[in-house]
């Protein structure tokens, strides 16, 4: 009898610990920050925000500790890229090839290409390990605001299938190019990109939306950083929340005859919903500027926006 009870107890305990283990492995957030991140390794830059979110600079994180953790998980990471018009002609192929080499190397990746319907499905010569999906957007996108079309399209696809396909999602533009390893150190619930130019400037000069009637307004004296709209990351559901708030903000402003940019709305969103992880300017360096000593290892370069 006792023996039987013991056995039952053992089975229950085993099941319980298995559930805990599963929970642990299913939720990447359970990796402790101190296990892989050391803010004191870089004293020349901001490595931790006031709300204790890490700012990822080369040298602050351990690739080995991250690899050990994330390789036990069956992780899929999505990368959505908008490529239309001349930017697609010029850069899409390069973007995809560089993503293939450097974006989340060693992990399952799905690249979602948002492009016009007349454009052929790209990526005929890319590694089979990487999967692609192409979404078409209206050919006359330039008549509309491309950011609104992009976010509407992405939101629709997140609801319909992306949320079931990936654990994390990043959104970029084809005018960027990966130059070095962009790995799991960048994963997080809400991931914001520090703007390469404005990071080194005075906060009072940030080009936030200042018109008080706009939903995106950030008054002088407020705001944490200036975030770059070219790269955003997070879980699919957090992404959906951002898209929802953005589209509602745009609709609100439209009724008042205002048209704040996507980046202004994004900056407001991250003021109210603090990012859980920030990427240093190394993750989106503007190639028209010579990097200062703080920028040691450029992961992504942005073709100069002025030349496109
Ligand atoms: C890993 O994930 C993929 C895609 O989500 C799925 O097809 C596969 O069955 C999963 N493998 C395990 C061991 O869970
Ligand atoms: C807002 O509209 C004005 C006037 O039509 C235009 O010049 C400006 O570029 C627009 N701004 C944005 C962010 O779309």
Coordinates of C-alpha atoms and ligand atoms in Angstrom, one line a residue:
X1 CA 0.0 0.0 0.0
X2 CA 2.7 2.4 1.1
X3 CA 4.7 1.3 -1.9
X4 CA 1.8 2.1 -4.2
X5 CA 1.3 5.6 -2.6
X6 CA 5.0 6.3 -3.0
X7 CA 4.8 5.3 -6.6
X8 CA 1.8 7.6 -7.2
X9 CA 3.6 10.4 -5.4
X10 CA 6.7 9.9 -7.5
X11 CA 4.7 9.9 -10.7
X12 CA 2.9 13.1 -9.6
X13 CA 6.2 14.8 -8.7
X14 CA 7.8 13.7 -11.9
X15 CA 4.8 15.1 -13.9
X16 CA 5.0 18.3 -12.0
X17 CA 8.7 18.8 -12.5
X18 CA 8.3 17.9 -16.2
X19 CA 5.6 20.6 -16.4
X20 CA 7.9 23.1 -14.8
X21 CA 10.7 22.1 -17.1
X22 CA 8.5 22.5 -20.1
X23 CA 7.4 25.8 -18.9
X24 CA 11.0 26.8 -18.4
X25 CA 12.0 25.8 -21.8
X26 CA 8.9 27.1 -23.5
X27 CA 9.4 30.6 -22.1
X28 CA 12.7 32.1 -23.2
X29 CA 12.1 35.1 -20.9
X30 CA 13.1 32.8 -18.0
X31 CA 16.8 33.1 -18.9
X32 CA 18.2 35.4 -16.3
X33 CA 19.8 38.6 -17.5
X34 CA 22.9 38.2 -15.3
X35 CA 23.5 34.8 -17.0
X36 CA 24.4 36.4 -20.3
X37 CA 24.6 40.1 -19.9
X38 CA 27.2 42.3 -18.1
X39 CA 26.5 46.0 -18.3
X40 CA 29.8 46.8 -16.7
X41 CA 31.8 45.5 -19.6
X42 CA 31.2 48.8 -21.5
X43 CA 31.6 51.9 -19.5
X44 CA 31.7 54.3 -22.5
X45 CA 28.0 53.9 -23.4
X46 CA 24.6 53.5 -21.8
X47 CA 24.1 49.7 -21.2
X48 CA 21.1 49.8 -18.9
X49 CA 18.0 52.1 -19.0
X50 CA 16.4 53.8 -16.0
X51 CA 13.7 51.0 -16.1
X52 CA 16.5 48.3 -16.1
X53 CA 16.2 47.2 -19.7
X54 CA 19.5 46.1 -21.2
X55 CA 21.1 48.0 -24.1
X56 CA 22.9 45.5 -26.2
X57 CA 26.4 46.6 -27.3
X58 CA 29.2 44.4 -28.5
X59 CA 31.1 43.2 -25.4
X60 CA 28.2 43.3 -23.0
X61 CA 26.8 39.8 -23.8
X62 CA 28.0 36.2 -23.9
X63 CA 27.2 34.5 -27.1
X64 CA 28.1 31.1 -25.5
X65 CA 25.7 31.5 -22.6
X66 CA 22.9 32.5 -25.0
X67 CA 23.7 29.7 -27.4
X68 CA 23.5 27.1 -24.6
X69 CA 20.1 28.4 -23.5
X70 CA 18.5 28.9 -26.9
X71 CA 19.7 25.7 -28.5
X72 CA 17.6 23.7 -26.1
X73 CA 14.5 25.5 -27.5
X74 CA 12.7 24.9 -30.7
X75 CA 12.8 28.5 -31.7
X76 CA 11.5 30.1 -34.9
X77 CA 12.2 33.8 -35.6
X78 CA 10.4 35.8 -38.2
X79 CA 11.8 38.7 -40.2
X80 CA 9.4 40.9 -42.1
X81 CA 10.8 43.1 -44.7
X82 CA 9.1 45.8 -46.8
X83 CA 10.5 46.1 -50.3
X84 CA 8.8 48.2 -52.9
X85 CA 9.7 50.4 -55.8
X86 CA 13.3 51.5 -56.3
X87 CA 14.4 50.2 -52.9
X88 CA 13.3 46.7 -53.9
X89 CA 15.0 46.9 -57.3
X90 CA 18.2 48.1 -55.8
X91 CA 18.5 46.3 -52.4
X92 CA 16.1 43.4 -51.9
X93 CA 18.4 40.7 -53.2
X94 CA 21.3 42.0 -51.2
X95 CA 19.2 42.2 -48.1
X96 CA 18.0 38.6 -48.4
X97 CA 21.5 37.3 -49.0
X98 CA 22.9 39.1 -46.1
X99 CA 20.0 38.0 -43.8
X100 CA 20.7 34.4 -44.8
X101 CA 24.3 34.7 -43.6
X102 CA 23.9 36.8 -40.5
X103 CA 20.4 36.9 -39.2
X104 CA 19.9 34.3 -36.4
X105 CA 22.4 31.9 -37.9
X106 CA 21.8 28.4 -36.6
X107 CA 18.1 29.0 -35.8
X108 CA 14.9 28.5 -37.8
X109 CA 14.0 31.7 -39.6
X110 CA 11.0 32.6 -41.8
X111 CA 11.4 35.7 -43.9
X112 CA 8.2 37.5 -44.8
X113 CA 8.7 39.7 -47.9
X114 CA 6.1 42.4 -48.4
X115 CA 6.3 43.6 -52.0
X116 CA 4.2 44.6 -55.0
X117 CA 2.2 42.0 -56.8
X118 CA 4.1 42.5 -60.1
X119 CA 7.4 41.6 -58.5
X120 CA 8.6 38.0 -58.9
X121 CA 9.0 36.0 -55.8
X122 CA 12.6 36.7 -54.8
X123 CA 15.2 34.4 -53.3
X124 CA 15.6 31.7 -55.9
X125 CA 19.3 31.3 -55.0
X126 CA 19.0 31.3 -51.3
X127 CA 19.7 28.5 -48.9
X128 CA 16.9 26.0 -48.5
X129 CA 17.2 26.1 -44.7
X130 CA 15.6 29.5 -44.8
X131 CA 12.0 29.7 -45.7
X132 CA 10.2 32.6 -47.4
X133 CA 6.7 33.8 -47.7
X134 CA 5.8 36.7 -50.1
X135 CA 2.9 38.9 -49.3
X136 CA 1.7 41.3 -52.0
X137 CA 0.7 44.8 -51.3
X138 CA -1.0 47.3 -53.6
X139 CA 1.1 48.3 -56.6
X140 CA 0.1 51.9 -56.0
X141 CA 1.5 52.0 -52.5
X142 CA 3.3 55.3 -53.1
X143 CA 0.0 57.0 -53.4
X144 CA -0.6 56.0 -49.8
X145 CA 1.6 56.2 -46.8
X146 CA 3.9 53.1 -47.1
X147 CA 4.1 52.7 -43.4
X148 CA 0.4 52.5 -43.0
X149 CA 0.2 49.9 -45.7
X150 CA 3.1 47.9 -44.3
X151 CA 1.7 47.9 -40.8
X152 CA -1.8 47.0 -41.9
X153 CA -0.5 44.1 -44.1
X154 CA 1.8 42.9 -41.3
X155 CA -1.0 43.0 -38.7
X156 CA -3.4 41.0 -40.9
X157 CA -0.7 38.3 -41.5
X158 CA 0.2 38.2 -37.8
X159 CA -3.4 37.5 -36.9
X160 CA -3.9 35.0 -39.7
X161 CA -0.8 32.9 -39.3
X162 CA 2.5 34.5 -38.2
X163 CA 1.5 34.3 -34.5
X164 CA 1.4 30.5 -34.9
X165 CA 4.6 30.3 -36.9
X166 CA 7.2 32.3 -35.0
X167 CA 8.2 32.9 -31.4
X168 CA 9.7 36.3 -32.2
X169 CA 9.3 38.7 -35.1
X170 CA 11.5 41.6 -36.4
X171 CA 10.5 44.1 -39.0
X172 CA 13.1 45.8 -41.2
X173 CA 13.4 47.6 -44.5
X174 CA 15.3 46.4 -47.6
X175 CA 17.6 49.4 -47.5
X176 CA 19.4 47.7 -44.6
X177 CA 22.2 45.2 -45.0
X178 CA 23.5 42.7 -42.4
X179 CA 27.2 42.8 -42.0
X180 CA 27.9 40.7 -39.0
X181 CA 26.2 38.2 -36.6
X182 CA 22.7 39.4 -35.5
X183 CA 21.8 36.7 -33.1
X184 CA 19.5 35.7 -30.2
X185 CA 20.9 38.5 -28.0
X186 CA 18.4 40.7 -29.8
X187 CA 15.3 38.6 -28.9
X188 CA 12.8 40.1 -26.5
X189 CA 9.2 41.0 -25.7
X190 CA 9.5 44.5 -27.1
X191 CA 12.7 45.4 -28.8
X192 CA 13.6 49.0 -29.8
X193 CA 16.4 50.2 -32.0
X194 CA 18.4 53.3 -30.8
X195 CA 18.8 55.7 -33.6
X196 CA 22.4 55.9 -34.8
X197 CA 22.4 59.6 -35.3
X198 CA 20.2 60.8 -32.4
X199 CA 21.9 58.5 -29.8
X200 CA 24.8 60.9 -29.8
X201 CA 22.7 64.1 -29.7
X202 CA 21.0 66.1 -27.1
X203 CA 17.5 65.0 -26.1
X204 CA 16.0 68.5 -26.5
X205 CA 16.8 68.3 -30.2
X206 CA 15.1 64.9 -30.8
X207 CA 12.6 65.2 -33.8
X208 CA 9.7 63.9 -31.7
X209 CA 6.2 65.0 -32.7
X210 CA 5.6 68.2 -30.7
X211 CA 2.2 69.3 -31.8
X212 CA 0.1 68.9 -28.7
X213 CA -3.0 67.7 -30.6
X214 CA -1.3 64.8 -32.2
X215 CA -1.6 61.3 -30.6
X216 CA 2.1 61.0 -31.1
X217 CA 3.0 64.1 -29.2
X218 CA 5.9 64.0 -26.7
X219 CA 6.3 67.3 -25.0
X220 CA 9.7 68.9 -24.4
X221 CA 11.3 67.5 -21.3
X222 CA 9.8 64.0 -21.8
X223 CA 11.0 61.0 -23.8
X224 CA 13.8 58.5 -23.0
X225 CA 15.6 57.9 -26.3
X226 CA 15.0 58.5 -30.0
X227 CA 14.1 55.2 -31.5
X228 CA 14.7 54.2 -35.1
X229 CA 11.6 53.1 -37.1
X230 CA 13.7 51.0 -39.4
X231 CA 14.0 48.1 -37.0
X232 CA 11.5 46.8 -34.4
X233 CA 11.2 43.5 -32.7
X234 CA 9.2 41.5 -30.2
X235 CA 6.7 38.7 -29.8
X236 CA 4.0 38.6 -32.4
X237 CA 1.4 39.6 -29.9
X238 CA 3.4 42.6 -28.7
X239 CA 3.8 43.6 -32.3
X240 CA 0.1 43.4 -32.9
X241 CA -0.4 45.8 -29.9
X242 CA 2.0 48.3 -31.4
X243 CA 0.3 48.0 -34.8
X244 CA -3.1 48.5 -33.2
X245 CA -2.0 51.6 -31.3
X246 CA -0.2 53.0 -34.3
X247 CA -3.2 52.6 -36.7
X248 CA -5.6 54.0 -34.1
X249 CA -3.3 57.0 -33.5
X250 CA -3.1 57.6 -37.3
X251 CA -6.9 57.5 -37.6
X252 CA -7.2 59.9 -34.7
X253 CA -4.7 62.3 -36.1
X254 CA -6.3 62.1 -39.5
X255 CA -9.6 63.4 -38.2
X256 CA -7.7 66.5 -36.9
X257 CA -5.9 67.0 -40.2
X258 CA -2.5 65.8 -38.7
X259 CA -0.1 63.4 -40.3
X260 CA 2.6 62.4 -37.8
X261 CA 5.2 59.9 -39.2
X262 CA 5.3 56.3 -38.2
X263 CA 8.5 56.9 -36.3
X264 CA 6.8 59.6 -34.2
X265 CA 4.1 57.2 -33.3
X266 CA 6.6 54.5 -32.6
X267 CA 8.5 56.8 -30.2
X268 CA 5.3 57.7 -28.4
X269 CA 4.4 54.0 -28.1
X270 CA 7.8 53.1 -26.6
X271 CA 7.5 56.1 -24.2
X272 CA 4.3 54.5 -22.8
X273 CA 5.2 50.9 -23.3
X274 CA 8.9 50.7 -22.4
X275 CA 11.0 48.4 -24.5
X276 CA 12.3 45.4 -22.6
X277 CA 15.5 45.4 -24.7
X278 CA 17.3 48.2 -26.6
X279 CA 19.7 47.6 -29.5
X280 CA 22.7 49.9 -29.8
X281 CA 23.4 51.9 -32.9
X282 CA 25.6 48.9 -34.0
X283 CA 22.4 47.2 -35.1
X284 CA 21.5 49.9 -37.6
X285 CA 24.4 52.1 -38.5
X286 CA 23.9 54.7 -41.1
X287 CA 26.6 54.0 -43.7
X288 CA 27.0 57.6 -44.6
X289 CA 28.6 58.4 -41.2
X290 CA 32.0 57.4 -40.0
X291 CA 31.5 55.3 -36.9
X292 CA 32.7 56.8 -33.6
X293 CA 34.8 54.7 -31.2
X294 CA 31.7 53.5 -29.3
X295 CA 30.5 51.7 -32.4
X296 CA 32.9 48.8 -32.7
X297 CA 31.1 46.1 -34.5
X298 CA 28.4 47.0 -37.0
X299 CA 25.8 44.3 -37.3
X300 CA 23.5 46.1 -39.8
X301 CA 24.2 49.0 -42.0
X302 CA 21.6 51.2 -43.5
X303 CA 22.3 52.5 -47.0
X304 CA 22.2 56.3 -46.7
X305 CA 18.5 57.4 -46.6
X306 CA 19.5 60.5 -48.5
X307 CA 20.7 58.5 -51.5
X308 CA 17.6 56.4 -52.1
Ligands
LIG1 C1 9.8 22.4 -33.8 O1 9.1 23.5 -34.4 C2 8.7 23.1 -35.7 C3 8.1 24.3 -36.4 O2 7.3 25.1 -35.5 C4 7.8 21.9 -35.7 O3 7.4 21.5 -37.0 C5 8.5 20.8 -35.0 O4 7.6 19.7 -34.9 C6 9.0 21.2 -33.7 N1 9.8 20.1 -33.1 C7 9.8 19.8 -31.8 C8 10.7 18.7 -31.4 O5 9.0 20.3 -31.0
LIG2 C1 2.4 65.7 -43.8 O1 1.7 66.5 -44.8 C2 2.5 67.6 -45.3 C3 1.6 68.4 -46.3 O2 0.9 67.6 -47.1 C4 3.7 67.0 -46.0 O3 4.6 68.0 -46.5 C5 4.5 66.2 -45.0 O4 5.6 65.5 -45.6 C6 3.6 65.1 -44.4 N1 4.4 64.5 -43.3 C7 4.4 63.2 -43.1 C8 5.2 62.7 -42.0 O5 3.8 62.4 -43.9

